[in-house]
Short mmCIF file of N, CA and C in Angstrom, two decimals:
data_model
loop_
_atom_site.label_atom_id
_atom_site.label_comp_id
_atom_site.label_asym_id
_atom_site.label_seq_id
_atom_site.Cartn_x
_atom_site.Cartn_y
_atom_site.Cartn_z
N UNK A 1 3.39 -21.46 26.73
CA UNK A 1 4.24 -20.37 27.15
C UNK A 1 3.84 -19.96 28.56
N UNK A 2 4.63 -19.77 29.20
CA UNK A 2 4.69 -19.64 30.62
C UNK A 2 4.83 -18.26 30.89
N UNK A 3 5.03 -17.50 30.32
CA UNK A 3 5.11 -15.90 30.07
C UNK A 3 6.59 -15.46 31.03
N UNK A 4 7.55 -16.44 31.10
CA UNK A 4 9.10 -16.03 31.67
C UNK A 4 9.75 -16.03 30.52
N UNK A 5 10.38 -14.73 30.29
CA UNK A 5 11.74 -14.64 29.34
C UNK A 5 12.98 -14.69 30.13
N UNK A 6 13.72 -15.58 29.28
CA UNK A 6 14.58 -16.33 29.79
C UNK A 6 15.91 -15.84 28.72
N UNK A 7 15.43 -14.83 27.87
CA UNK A 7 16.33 -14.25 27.09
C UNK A 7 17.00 -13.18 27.83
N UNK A 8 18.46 -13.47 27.18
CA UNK A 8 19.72 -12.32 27.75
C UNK A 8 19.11 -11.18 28.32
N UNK A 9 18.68 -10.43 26.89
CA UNK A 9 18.24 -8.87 27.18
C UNK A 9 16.89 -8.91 27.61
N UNK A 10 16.19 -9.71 27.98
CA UNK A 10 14.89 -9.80 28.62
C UNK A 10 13.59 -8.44 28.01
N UNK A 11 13.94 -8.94 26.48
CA UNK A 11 12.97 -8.45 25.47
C UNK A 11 12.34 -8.85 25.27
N UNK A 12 10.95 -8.13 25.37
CA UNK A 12 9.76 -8.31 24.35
C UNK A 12 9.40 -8.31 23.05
N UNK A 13 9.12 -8.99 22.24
CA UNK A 13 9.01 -8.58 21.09
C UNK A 13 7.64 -8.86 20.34
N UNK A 14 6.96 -7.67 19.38
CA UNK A 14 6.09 -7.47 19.60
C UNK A 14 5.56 -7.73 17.48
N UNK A 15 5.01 -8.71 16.87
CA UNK A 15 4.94 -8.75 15.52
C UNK A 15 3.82 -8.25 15.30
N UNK A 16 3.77 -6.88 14.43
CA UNK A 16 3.07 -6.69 13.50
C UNK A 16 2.78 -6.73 12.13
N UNK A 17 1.45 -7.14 11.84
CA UNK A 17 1.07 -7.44 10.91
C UNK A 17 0.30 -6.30 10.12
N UNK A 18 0.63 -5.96 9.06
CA UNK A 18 0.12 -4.71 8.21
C UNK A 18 -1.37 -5.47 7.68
N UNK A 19 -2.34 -4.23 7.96
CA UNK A 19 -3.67 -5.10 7.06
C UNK A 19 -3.50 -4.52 5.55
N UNK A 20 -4.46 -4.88 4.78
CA UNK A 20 -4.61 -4.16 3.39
C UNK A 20 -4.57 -2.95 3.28
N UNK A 21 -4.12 -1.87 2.58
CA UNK A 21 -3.67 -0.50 2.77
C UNK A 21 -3.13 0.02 3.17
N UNK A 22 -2.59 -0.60 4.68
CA UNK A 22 -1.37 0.08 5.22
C UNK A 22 -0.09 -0.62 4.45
N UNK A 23 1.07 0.12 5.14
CA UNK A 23 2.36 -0.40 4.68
C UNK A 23 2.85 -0.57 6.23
N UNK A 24 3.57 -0.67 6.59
CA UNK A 24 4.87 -1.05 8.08
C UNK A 24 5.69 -0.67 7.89
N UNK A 25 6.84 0.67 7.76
CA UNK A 25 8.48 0.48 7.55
C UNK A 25 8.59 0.84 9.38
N UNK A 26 9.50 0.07 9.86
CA UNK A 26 10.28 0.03 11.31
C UNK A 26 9.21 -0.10 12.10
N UNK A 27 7.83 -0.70 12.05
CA UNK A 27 6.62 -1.29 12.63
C UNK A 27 6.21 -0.14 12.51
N UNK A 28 5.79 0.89 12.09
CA UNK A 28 4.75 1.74 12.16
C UNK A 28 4.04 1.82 10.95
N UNK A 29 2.72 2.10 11.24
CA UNK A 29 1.76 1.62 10.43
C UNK A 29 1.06 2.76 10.04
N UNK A 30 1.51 3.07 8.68
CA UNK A 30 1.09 4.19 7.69
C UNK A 30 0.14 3.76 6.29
N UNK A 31 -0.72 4.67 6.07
CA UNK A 31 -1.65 4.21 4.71
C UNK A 31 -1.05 4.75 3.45
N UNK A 32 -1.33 3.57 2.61
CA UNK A 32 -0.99 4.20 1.17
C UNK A 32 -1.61 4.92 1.06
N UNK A 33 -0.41 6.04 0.28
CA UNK A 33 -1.19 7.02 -0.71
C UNK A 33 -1.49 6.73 -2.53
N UNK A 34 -2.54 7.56 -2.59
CA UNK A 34 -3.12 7.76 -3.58
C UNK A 34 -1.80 7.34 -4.89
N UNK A 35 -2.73 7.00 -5.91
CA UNK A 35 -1.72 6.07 -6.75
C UNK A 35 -0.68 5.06 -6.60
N UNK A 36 -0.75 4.10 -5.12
CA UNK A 36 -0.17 3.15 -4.60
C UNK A 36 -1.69 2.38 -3.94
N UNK A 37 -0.99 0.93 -3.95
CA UNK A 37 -1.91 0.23 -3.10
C UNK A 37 -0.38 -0.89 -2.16
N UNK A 38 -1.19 -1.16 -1.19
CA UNK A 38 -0.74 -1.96 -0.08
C UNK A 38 -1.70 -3.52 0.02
N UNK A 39 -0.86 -4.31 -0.24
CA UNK A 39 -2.21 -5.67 -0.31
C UNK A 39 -2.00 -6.30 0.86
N UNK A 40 -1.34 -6.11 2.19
CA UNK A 40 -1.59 -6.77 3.53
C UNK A 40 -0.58 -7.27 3.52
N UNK A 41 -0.15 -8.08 4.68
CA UNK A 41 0.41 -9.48 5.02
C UNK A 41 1.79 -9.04 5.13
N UNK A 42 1.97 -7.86 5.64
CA UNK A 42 3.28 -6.98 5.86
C UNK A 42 4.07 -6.64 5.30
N UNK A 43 3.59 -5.71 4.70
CA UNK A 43 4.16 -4.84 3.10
C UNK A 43 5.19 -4.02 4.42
N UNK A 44 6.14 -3.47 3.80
CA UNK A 44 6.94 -2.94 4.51
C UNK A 44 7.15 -1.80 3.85
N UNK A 45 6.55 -1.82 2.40
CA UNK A 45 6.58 -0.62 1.45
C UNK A 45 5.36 -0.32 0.84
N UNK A 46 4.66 0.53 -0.10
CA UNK A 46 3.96 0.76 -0.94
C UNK A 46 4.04 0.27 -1.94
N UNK A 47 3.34 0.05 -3.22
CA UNK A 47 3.28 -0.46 -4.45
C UNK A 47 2.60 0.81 -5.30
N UNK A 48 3.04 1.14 -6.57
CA UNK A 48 2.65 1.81 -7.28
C UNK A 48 1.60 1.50 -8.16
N UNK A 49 0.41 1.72 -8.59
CA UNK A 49 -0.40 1.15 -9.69
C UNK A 49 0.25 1.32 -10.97
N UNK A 50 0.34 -0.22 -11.69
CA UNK A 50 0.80 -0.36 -12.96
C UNK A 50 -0.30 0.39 -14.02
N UNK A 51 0.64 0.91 -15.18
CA UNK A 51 0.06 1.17 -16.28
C UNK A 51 -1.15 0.59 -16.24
N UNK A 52 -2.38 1.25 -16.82
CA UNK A 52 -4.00 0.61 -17.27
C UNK A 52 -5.01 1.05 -15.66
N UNK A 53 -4.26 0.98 -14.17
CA UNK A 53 -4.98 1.69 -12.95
C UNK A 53 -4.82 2.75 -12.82
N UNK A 54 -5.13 3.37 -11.50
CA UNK A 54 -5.21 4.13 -11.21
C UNK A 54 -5.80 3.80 -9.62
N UNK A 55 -5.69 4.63 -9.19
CA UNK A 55 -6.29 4.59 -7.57
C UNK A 55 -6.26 5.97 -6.75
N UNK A 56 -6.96 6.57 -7.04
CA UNK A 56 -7.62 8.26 -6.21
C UNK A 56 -7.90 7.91 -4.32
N UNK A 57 -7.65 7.27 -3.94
CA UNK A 57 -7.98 7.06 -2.03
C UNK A 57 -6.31 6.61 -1.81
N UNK A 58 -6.55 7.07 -0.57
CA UNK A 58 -5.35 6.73 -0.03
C UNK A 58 -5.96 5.05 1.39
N UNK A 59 -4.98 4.53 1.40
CA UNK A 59 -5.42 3.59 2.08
C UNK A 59 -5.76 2.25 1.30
N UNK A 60 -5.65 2.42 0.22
CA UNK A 60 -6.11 1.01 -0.73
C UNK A 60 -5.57 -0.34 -1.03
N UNK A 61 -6.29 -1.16 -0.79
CA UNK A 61 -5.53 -2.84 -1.17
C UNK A 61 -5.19 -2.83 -2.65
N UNK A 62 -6.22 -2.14 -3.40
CA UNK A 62 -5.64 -2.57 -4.67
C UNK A 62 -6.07 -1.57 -5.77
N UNK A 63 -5.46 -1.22 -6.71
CA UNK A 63 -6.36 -0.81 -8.07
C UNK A 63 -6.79 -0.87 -8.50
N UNK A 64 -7.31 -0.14 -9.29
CA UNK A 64 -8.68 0.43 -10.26
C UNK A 64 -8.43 0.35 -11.73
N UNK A 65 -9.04 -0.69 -12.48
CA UNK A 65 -8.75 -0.29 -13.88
C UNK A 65 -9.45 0.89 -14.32
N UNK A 66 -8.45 1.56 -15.60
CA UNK A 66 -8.94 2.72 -16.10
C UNK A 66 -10.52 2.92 -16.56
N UNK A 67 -11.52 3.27 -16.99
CA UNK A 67 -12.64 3.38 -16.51
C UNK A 67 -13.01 3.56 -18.14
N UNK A 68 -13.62 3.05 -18.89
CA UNK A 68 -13.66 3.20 -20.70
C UNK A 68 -13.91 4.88 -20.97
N UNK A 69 -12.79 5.45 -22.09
CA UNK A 69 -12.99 7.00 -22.00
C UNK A 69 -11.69 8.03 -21.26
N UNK A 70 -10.59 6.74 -20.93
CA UNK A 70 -10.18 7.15 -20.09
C UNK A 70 -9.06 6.28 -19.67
N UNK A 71 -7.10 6.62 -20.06
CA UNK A 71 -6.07 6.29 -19.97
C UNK A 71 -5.83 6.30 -18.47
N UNK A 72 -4.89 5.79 -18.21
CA UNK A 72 -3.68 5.37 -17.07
C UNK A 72 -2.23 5.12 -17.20
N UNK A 73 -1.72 5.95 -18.34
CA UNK A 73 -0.51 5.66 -19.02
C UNK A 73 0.99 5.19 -18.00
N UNK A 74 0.32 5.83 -17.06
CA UNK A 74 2.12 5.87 -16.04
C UNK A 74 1.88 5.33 -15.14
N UNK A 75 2.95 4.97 -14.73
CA UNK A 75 2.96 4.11 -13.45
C UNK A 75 2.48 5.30 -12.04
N UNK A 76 2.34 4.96 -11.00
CA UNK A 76 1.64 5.82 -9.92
C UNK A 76 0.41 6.78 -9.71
N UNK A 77 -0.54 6.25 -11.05
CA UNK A 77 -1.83 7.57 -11.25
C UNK A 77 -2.60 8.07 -10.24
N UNK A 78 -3.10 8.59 -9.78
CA UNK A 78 -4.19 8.44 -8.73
C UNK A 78 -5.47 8.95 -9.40
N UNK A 79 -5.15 9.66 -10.93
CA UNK A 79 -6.44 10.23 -11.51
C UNK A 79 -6.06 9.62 -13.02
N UNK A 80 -7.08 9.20 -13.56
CA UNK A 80 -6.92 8.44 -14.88
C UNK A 80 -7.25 9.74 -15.78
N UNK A 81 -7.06 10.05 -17.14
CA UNK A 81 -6.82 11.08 -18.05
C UNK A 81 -8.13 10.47 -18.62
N UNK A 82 -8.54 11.96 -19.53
CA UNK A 82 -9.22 11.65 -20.17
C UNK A 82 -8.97 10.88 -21.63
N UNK A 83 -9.44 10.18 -22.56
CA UNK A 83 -8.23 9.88 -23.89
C UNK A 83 -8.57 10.73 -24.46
N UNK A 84 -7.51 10.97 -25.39
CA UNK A 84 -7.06 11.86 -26.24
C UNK A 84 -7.80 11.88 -27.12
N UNK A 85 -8.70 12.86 -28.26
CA UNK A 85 -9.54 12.41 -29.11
C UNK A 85 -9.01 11.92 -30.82
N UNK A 86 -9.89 11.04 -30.96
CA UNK A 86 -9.14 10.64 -32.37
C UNK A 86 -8.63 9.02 -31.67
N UNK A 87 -8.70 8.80 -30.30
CA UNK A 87 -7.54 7.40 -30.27
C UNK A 87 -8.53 6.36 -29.57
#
């Protein structure tokens, strides 16, 4: 590359790449929140933790299984419950 653009509109264009925890929507680069994780490689959205995680930080690649003593029933937790007694 010779660094001449030779394109019409004589644009730059500039690819970003989201690391683990962030997300990208319209290239800007925001961290998941709490009860979502972001696994890299240019998420353009968030991901919710499935049933059984949980995830309390914001910024995270990935989830947390529930911790023994202790549910994750819904999708998006960021704090796992205590279980219920008797179960």
């Amino acid at each position: 590359n010779n660094g001449v653009d030779f394109t019409s509109t004589q644009s730059l264009y500039q690819i970003v790449t989201c690391p683990p925890g962030y997300y990208c929507p319209a290239g800007d680069m925001l961290e998941c929140p709490p009860g979502t994780f972001c696994a890299g490689g240019g998420s353009f959205n968030f991901t919710l933790c499935p049933p059984g995680t949980y995830q309390s930080e914001a910024g995270s690649a990935a989830c947390l299984p529930s911790p023994i003593g202790y549910i994750s029933p819904d999708f998006g937790m960021a704090v796992p419950r205590p279980c219920p007694r008797g179960a």
